[in-house]
Amino acid sequence: MPHILVTGGSRGIGRAICELFAERRWNVSYLYKTNETIKSGNIFPIRCDVSLPDEVFDSVKSAEERFGNIDVLVNAAGISINGLSTDYSFEDYRHVMDTNFGGLFNTTRAVIPQMVHNKSGIIIAISSMWGKTGASCESLYSASKGAVDAYVRSLAKELGPSGIRVNAVSPGCIDTDMMKCYSSEDKDALIEETPLSRIGNPSDVAETVYYLASEKASFITGQIIGVNGGFLI
Ligand code: NDP
């Protein structure tokens, strides 16, 4: 069975990705920071803070020991801190950048050598539409996702000749814990602004990731695919 490693697989979008791939007979390893939430014969949880390079290297090793080479890496681990740019601390900056961009940097650094050796592999980052358009009071988050997009495009150029595809899925508003800070009025306003008139589900993102990981997407690399109901076109 093919092997996918998902960061942030314990909740929200990452969890939906783990469950979808496991259901479709993949071996799934996932990284979580605080709570292990799902586990079965083909789902292997690993505690790991993605912002710490040594932990990431050890976790990738454990995943490979459990299920063999990693065919697909998905980076879903992410955090957001709302606030005015002038209120953010240096620690906020490090926390957001080291998790959202650093997590991608650390995990890709850990899996790329083996993918290059095999001349195959698929990397999919979960970005955000705010990385493209910028969000007021989420400037650190937006900047971290802008870095994700640029890194994905660069890696795609660097790794294409080695048979590795690199893409990002860039969600709009998706119903997970990350949206808990929004009131129902805020959510209604977001729905109003969305041409398809709804908030997205984690499965909307998971199905797009599944497509990008499949042979059907074999000519797609370096793309940032929006899954946002038309919120940002
Ligand atoms: P959730 O808050 O529901 O889940 C976040 C996940 O990331 C959890 O599994 C959490 O693990 C994990 N995580 C956070 N920090 C770390 C860390 N340092 N090391 C390892 N794991 C960590 O978020 P979503 O599912 O909504 O978000 C998933 C991705 O999608 C994020 O990158 C987010 O930016 C992006 N996104 C989300 C949108 C939305 O509207 N929901 C919109 C656009 C993009 P644990 O449970 O152990 O803390």
Short mmCIF file of C-alpha atoms and ligand atoms in Angstrom, two decimals:
data_model
loop_
_atom_site.label_atom_id
_atom_site.label_comp_id
_atom_site.label_asym_id
_atom_site.label_seq_id
_atom_site.Cartn_x
_atom_site.Cartn_y
_atom_site.Cartn_z
CA MET A 1 0.00 0.00 0.00
CA PRO A 2 1.27 3.55 -0.68
CA HIS A 3 2.34 5.65 2.31
CA ILE A 4 1.26 9.23 3.08
CA LEU A 5 2.68 11.37 5.91
CA VAL A 6 0.35 14.16 7.07
CA THR A 7 1.38 16.90 9.52
CA GLY A 8 -1.41 18.27 11.71
CA GLY A 9 -3.37 15.06 11.18
CA SER A 10 -5.06 15.07 14.57
CA ARG A 11 -7.74 17.65 13.83
CA GLY A 12 -9.60 19.60 11.15
CA ILE A 13 -8.33 19.46 7.57
CA GLY A 14 -5.35 17.20 8.34
CA ARG A 15 -7.57 14.68 10.08
CA ALA A 16 -10.02 14.62 7.13
CA ILE A 17 -7.04 13.92 4.83
CA CYS A 18 -5.84 11.06 7.05
CA GLU A 19 -9.32 9.52 7.20
CA LEU A 20 -9.93 9.81 3.46
CA PHE A 21 -6.62 8.20 2.49
CA ALA A 22 -6.96 5.46 5.14
CA GLU A 23 -10.47 4.68 3.83
CA ARG A 24 -8.98 4.37 0.32
CA ARG A 25 -6.42 1.82 1.49
CA TRP A 26 -3.34 3.95 2.04
CA ASN A 27 -0.96 3.61 4.96
CA VAL A 28 -1.17 6.89 6.86
CA SER A 29 1.36 8.33 9.32
CA TYR A 30 0.47 11.63 10.91
CA LEU A 31 2.19 14.14 13.18
CA TYR A 32 0.37 15.90 16.03
CA LYS A 33 1.53 18.30 18.71
CA THR A 34 -0.75 17.71 21.68
CA ASN A 35 -3.37 14.98 21.35
CA GLU A 36 -3.38 11.75 19.41
CA THR A 37 -6.96 11.45 18.08
CA ILE A 38 -7.09 8.63 15.53
CA LYS A 39 -5.23 5.32 15.37
CA SER A 40 -5.84 2.02 13.55
CA GLY A 41 -3.99 -0.71 11.64
CA ASN A 42 -3.14 1.67 8.81
CA ILE A 43 -3.13 4.99 10.74
CA PHE A 44 0.05 5.64 12.77
CA PRO A 45 0.16 8.74 15.03
CA ILE A 46 3.51 10.33 15.96
CA ARG A 47 3.90 13.14 18.47
CA CYS A 48 6.06 15.86 16.92
CA ASP A 49 6.33 19.64 17.00
CA VAL A 50 6.87 20.46 13.31
CA SER A 51 8.77 23.63 14.19
CA LEU A 52 11.63 21.55 15.66
CA PRO A 53 13.92 20.06 12.98
CA ASP A 54 15.33 17.23 15.15
CA GLU A 55 11.85 16.04 16.15
CA VAL A 56 10.78 16.12 12.51
CA PHE A 57 13.78 14.03 11.39
CA ASP A 58 13.10 11.43 14.12
CA SER A 59 9.39 11.31 13.25
CA VAL A 60 10.01 10.81 9.54
CA LYS A 61 12.34 7.94 10.50
CA SER A 62 9.61 6.36 12.70
CA ALA A 63 7.06 6.70 9.90
CA GLU A 64 9.45 5.02 7.43
CA GLU A 65 10.19 2.23 9.92
CA ARG A 66 6.45 1.60 10.28
CA PHE A 67 5.27 1.77 6.64
CA GLY A 68 8.37 2.16 4.40
CA ASN A 69 9.23 5.01 2.04
CA ILE A 70 6.98 8.07 2.07
CA ASP A 71 5.20 8.48 -1.27
CA VAL A 72 3.23 11.61 -0.39
CA LEU A 73 3.92 14.36 2.16
CA VAL A 74 1.06 16.70 3.14
CA ASN A 75 1.70 19.69 5.39
CA ALA A 76 -1.50 20.64 7.15
CA ALA A 77 -0.13 21.70 10.58
CA GLY A 78 -0.81 25.37 11.06
CA ILE A 79 -1.72 28.04 13.58
CA SER A 80 -3.09 31.54 13.44
CA ILE A 81 -2.73 34.39 15.94
CA ASN A 82 -5.13 37.28 15.42
CA GLY A 83 -3.96 40.78 16.27
CA LEU A 84 -2.80 44.16 15.13
CA SER A 85 0.65 44.06 13.55
CA THR A 86 1.93 46.46 16.22
CA ASP A 87 0.68 44.20 19.02
CA TYR A 88 2.47 41.09 17.87
CA SER A 89 5.53 40.07 19.88
CA PHE A 90 8.75 38.64 18.50
CA GLU A 91 7.63 35.31 20.04
CA ASP A 92 4.32 35.49 18.08
CA TYR A 93 6.33 36.05 14.90
CA ARG A 94 8.59 33.06 15.59
CA HIS A 95 5.67 30.82 16.61
CA VAL A 96 3.61 31.48 13.48
CA MET A 97 6.53 31.43 11.02
CA ASP A 98 8.25 28.42 12.59
CA THR A 99 5.03 26.39 12.55
CA ASN A 100 3.43 27.39 9.24
CA PHE A 101 6.51 27.86 7.09
CA GLY A 102 9.16 26.18 9.27
CA GLY A 103 7.01 23.03 9.50
CA LEU A 104 6.98 22.80 5.70
CA PHE A 105 10.71 23.52 5.48
CA ASN A 106 11.60 20.94 8.14
CA THR A 107 9.46 18.13 6.75
CA THR A 108 10.44 18.67 3.11
CA ARG A 109 14.12 18.72 4.11
CA ALA A 110 13.59 15.38 5.85
CA VAL A 111 11.76 13.59 3.00
CA ILE A 112 13.31 15.06 -0.17
CA PRO A 113 16.59 13.03 -0.15
CA GLN A 114 14.68 9.74 -0.21
CA MET A 115 12.24 11.03 -2.87
CA VAL A 116 15.14 12.20 -5.06
CA HIS A 117 16.81 8.82 -4.62
CA ASN A 118 13.59 7.08 -5.75
CA LYS A 119 13.02 9.64 -8.53
CA SER A 120 9.38 9.98 -7.39
CA GLY A 121 7.35 11.70 -4.72
CA ILE A 122 4.52 14.14 -4.15
CA ILE A 123 4.52 17.10 -1.78
CA ILE A 124 1.33 19.03 -1.02
CA ALA A 125 1.25 22.05 1.30
CA ILE A 126 -1.96 23.39 2.81
CA SER A 127 -1.65 27.12 2.34
CA SER A 128 -4.42 29.75 2.66
CA MET A 129 -6.10 32.27 0.39
CA TRP A 130 -4.87 34.93 2.84
CA GLY A 131 -1.33 34.16 1.70
CA LYS A 132 -2.32 35.57 -1.67
CA THR A 133 -4.60 38.44 -0.76
CA GLY A 134 -3.56 39.35 2.82
CA ALA A 135 -5.88 39.48 5.84
CA SER A 136 -6.29 42.42 8.17
CA CYS A 137 -5.34 41.46 11.74
CA GLU A 138 -3.79 38.24 10.48
CA SER A 139 -0.64 39.71 8.96
CA LEU A 140 1.76 37.13 10.42
CA TYR A 141 -0.44 34.26 9.28
CA SER A 142 -0.81 35.80 5.80
CA ALA A 143 2.95 36.32 5.53
CA SER A 144 3.67 32.74 6.59
CA LYS A 145 1.30 31.43 3.91
CA GLY A 146 2.80 33.74 1.29
CA ALA A 147 6.13 32.11 2.14
CA VAL A 148 4.53 28.68 1.73
CA ASP A 149 3.29 29.59 -1.78
CA ALA A 150 6.69 30.91 -2.90
CA TYR A 151 8.50 27.89 -1.47
CA VAL A 152 6.09 25.50 -3.24
CA ARG A 153 6.69 27.19 -6.60
CA SER A 154 10.46 27.12 -6.10
CA LEU A 155 10.54 23.48 -4.98
CA ALA A 156 8.42 22.48 -7.98
CA LYS A 157 11.05 23.95 -10.32
CA GLU A 158 13.93 22.41 -8.36
CA LEU A 159 12.44 18.94 -7.94
CA GLY A 160 10.47 18.44 -11.17
CA PRO A 161 13.52 16.99 -12.97
CA SER A 162 13.77 14.42 -10.13
CA GLY A 163 10.22 13.23 -10.76
CA ILE A 164 8.75 15.00 -7.72
CA ARG A 165 5.58 17.09 -7.96
CA VAL A 166 5.00 19.95 -5.49
CA ASN A 167 1.69 21.81 -5.17
CA ALA A 168 -0.34 23.70 -2.58
CA VAL A 169 -4.03 23.62 -1.78
CA SER A 170 -5.13 27.07 -0.69
CA PRO A 171 -8.41 26.90 1.24
CA GLY A 172 -10.86 29.68 1.94
CA CYS A 173 -13.05 29.47 5.05
CA ILE A 174 -13.27 25.86 6.25
CA ASP A 175 -15.30 24.70 9.24
CA THR A 176 -12.66 23.58 11.77
CA ASP A 177 -11.40 24.62 15.21
CA MET A 178 -9.40 27.36 13.48
CA MET A 179 -12.69 29.16 12.74
CA LYS A 180 -13.90 28.98 16.35
CA CYS A 181 -12.79 32.56 16.93
CA TYR A 182 -15.45 33.76 14.47
CA SER A 183 -18.96 34.63 15.77
CA SER A 184 -22.02 33.37 13.89
CA GLU A 185 -22.45 36.92 12.53
CA ASP A 186 -18.87 36.84 11.22
CA LYS A 187 -19.58 33.48 9.58
CA ASP A 188 -22.79 34.78 7.99
CA ALA A 189 -20.83 37.72 6.55
CA LEU A 190 -18.22 35.32 5.11
CA ILE A 191 -20.97 33.19 3.56
CA GLU A 192 -22.50 36.33 2.06
CA GLU A 193 -19.16 37.12 0.39
CA THR A 194 -18.78 33.59 -0.98
CA PRO A 195 -20.32 33.00 -4.45
CA LEU A 196 -21.10 29.35 -3.58
CA SER A 197 -22.85 30.61 -0.39
CA ARG A 198 -21.38 28.29 2.20
CA ILE A 199 -18.42 27.66 4.46
CA GLY A 200 -16.25 24.78 3.22
CA ASN A 201 -15.87 21.38 4.88
CA PRO A 202 -12.54 19.68 5.63
CA SER A 203 -13.56 17.02 3.07
CA ASP A 204 -13.62 19.69 0.29
CA VAL A 205 -9.89 20.15 0.90
CA ALA A 206 -9.17 16.44 1.47
CA GLU A 207 -10.70 15.45 -1.89
CA THR A 208 -8.53 18.04 -3.67
CA VAL A 209 -5.44 16.69 -1.92
CA TYR A 210 -6.46 13.18 -2.97
CA TYR A 211 -6.73 14.29 -6.59
CA LEU A 212 -3.32 16.01 -6.49
CA ALA A 213 -1.79 12.85 -5.01
CA SER A 214 -3.24 10.70 -7.80
CA GLU A 215 -1.91 9.82 -11.26
CA LYS A 216 -4.74 11.97 -12.68
CA ALA A 217 -2.69 15.01 -11.61
CA SER A 218 0.58 13.71 -13.07
CA PHE A 219 1.13 16.87 -15.19
CA ILE A 220 0.35 19.33 -12.38
CA THR A 221 3.18 20.89 -10.38
CA GLY A 222 4.00 24.30 -8.90
CA GLN A 223 0.31 25.22 -8.62
CA ILE A 224 -1.60 26.87 -5.77
CA ILE A 225 -5.10 25.42 -6.06
CA GLY A 226 -7.86 27.52 -4.46
CA VAL A 227 -10.65 25.68 -2.60
CA ASN A 228 -12.68 28.66 -1.46
CA GLY A 229 -16.17 28.61 -2.99
CA GLY A 230 -15.18 31.53 -5.21
CA PHE A 231 -14.36 33.84 -2.27
CA LEU A 232 -11.08 34.75 -3.99
CA ILE A 233 -10.96 34.55 -7.78
P1 NDP B 1 -7.01 23.09 13.23
O1 NDP B 1 -6.74 24.13 14.24
O2 NDP B 1 -8.30 22.39 13.23
O3 NDP B 1 -5.85 21.95 13.30
C1 NDP B 1 -4.51 22.33 13.32
C2 NDP B 1 -3.65 21.09 13.30
O4 NDP B 1 -2.27 21.49 13.29
C3 NDP B 1 -3.83 20.21 14.54
O5 NDP B 1 -3.77 18.86 14.14
C4 NDP B 1 -2.63 20.58 15.40
O6 NDP B 1 -2.18 19.52 16.24
C5 NDP B 1 -1.58 20.81 14.33
N1 NDP B 1 -0.45 21.62 14.80
C6 NDP B 1 -0.44 22.93 15.15
N2 NDP B 1 0.79 23.30 15.53
C7 NDP B 1 1.58 22.20 15.40
C8 NDP B 1 2.96 21.95 15.62
N3 NDP B 1 3.79 22.90 16.05
N4 NDP B 1 3.42 20.70 15.38
C9 NDP B 1 2.60 19.72 14.95
N5 NDP B 1 1.29 19.90 14.71
C10 NDP B 1 0.80 21.13 14.95
O7 NDP B 1 -6.71 23.79 11.85
P2 NDP B 1 -7.27 23.51 10.38
O8 NDP B 1 -7.51 22.08 10.17
O9 NDP B 1 -8.34 24.48 10.11
O10 NDP B 1 -6.01 23.98 9.54
C11 NDP B 1 -5.19 23.06 8.82
C12 NDP B 1 -4.36 23.87 7.82
O11 NDP B 1 -5.26 24.52 6.92
C13 NDP B 1 -3.54 24.97 8.47
O12 NDP B 1 -2.28 25.05 7.84
C14 NDP B 1 -4.34 26.23 8.20
O13 NDP B 1 -3.53 27.36 8.13
C15 NDP B 1 -4.95 25.89 6.86
N6 NDP B 1 -6.17 26.66 6.55
C16 NDP B 1 -7.30 26.56 7.31
C17 NDP B 1 -8.43 27.30 6.99
C18 NDP B 1 -9.70 27.25 7.77
O14 NDP B 1 -10.59 28.08 7.51
N7 NDP B 1 -9.89 26.32 8.69
C19 NDP B 1 -8.41 28.24 5.86
C20 NDP B 1 -7.18 28.26 5.12
C21 NDP B 1 -6.11 27.49 5.46
P3 NDP B 1 -2.72 19.38 17.78
O15 NDP B 1 -4.16 19.01 17.69
O16 NDP B 1 -1.90 18.30 18.33
O17 NDP B 1 -2.52 20.72 18.42
#
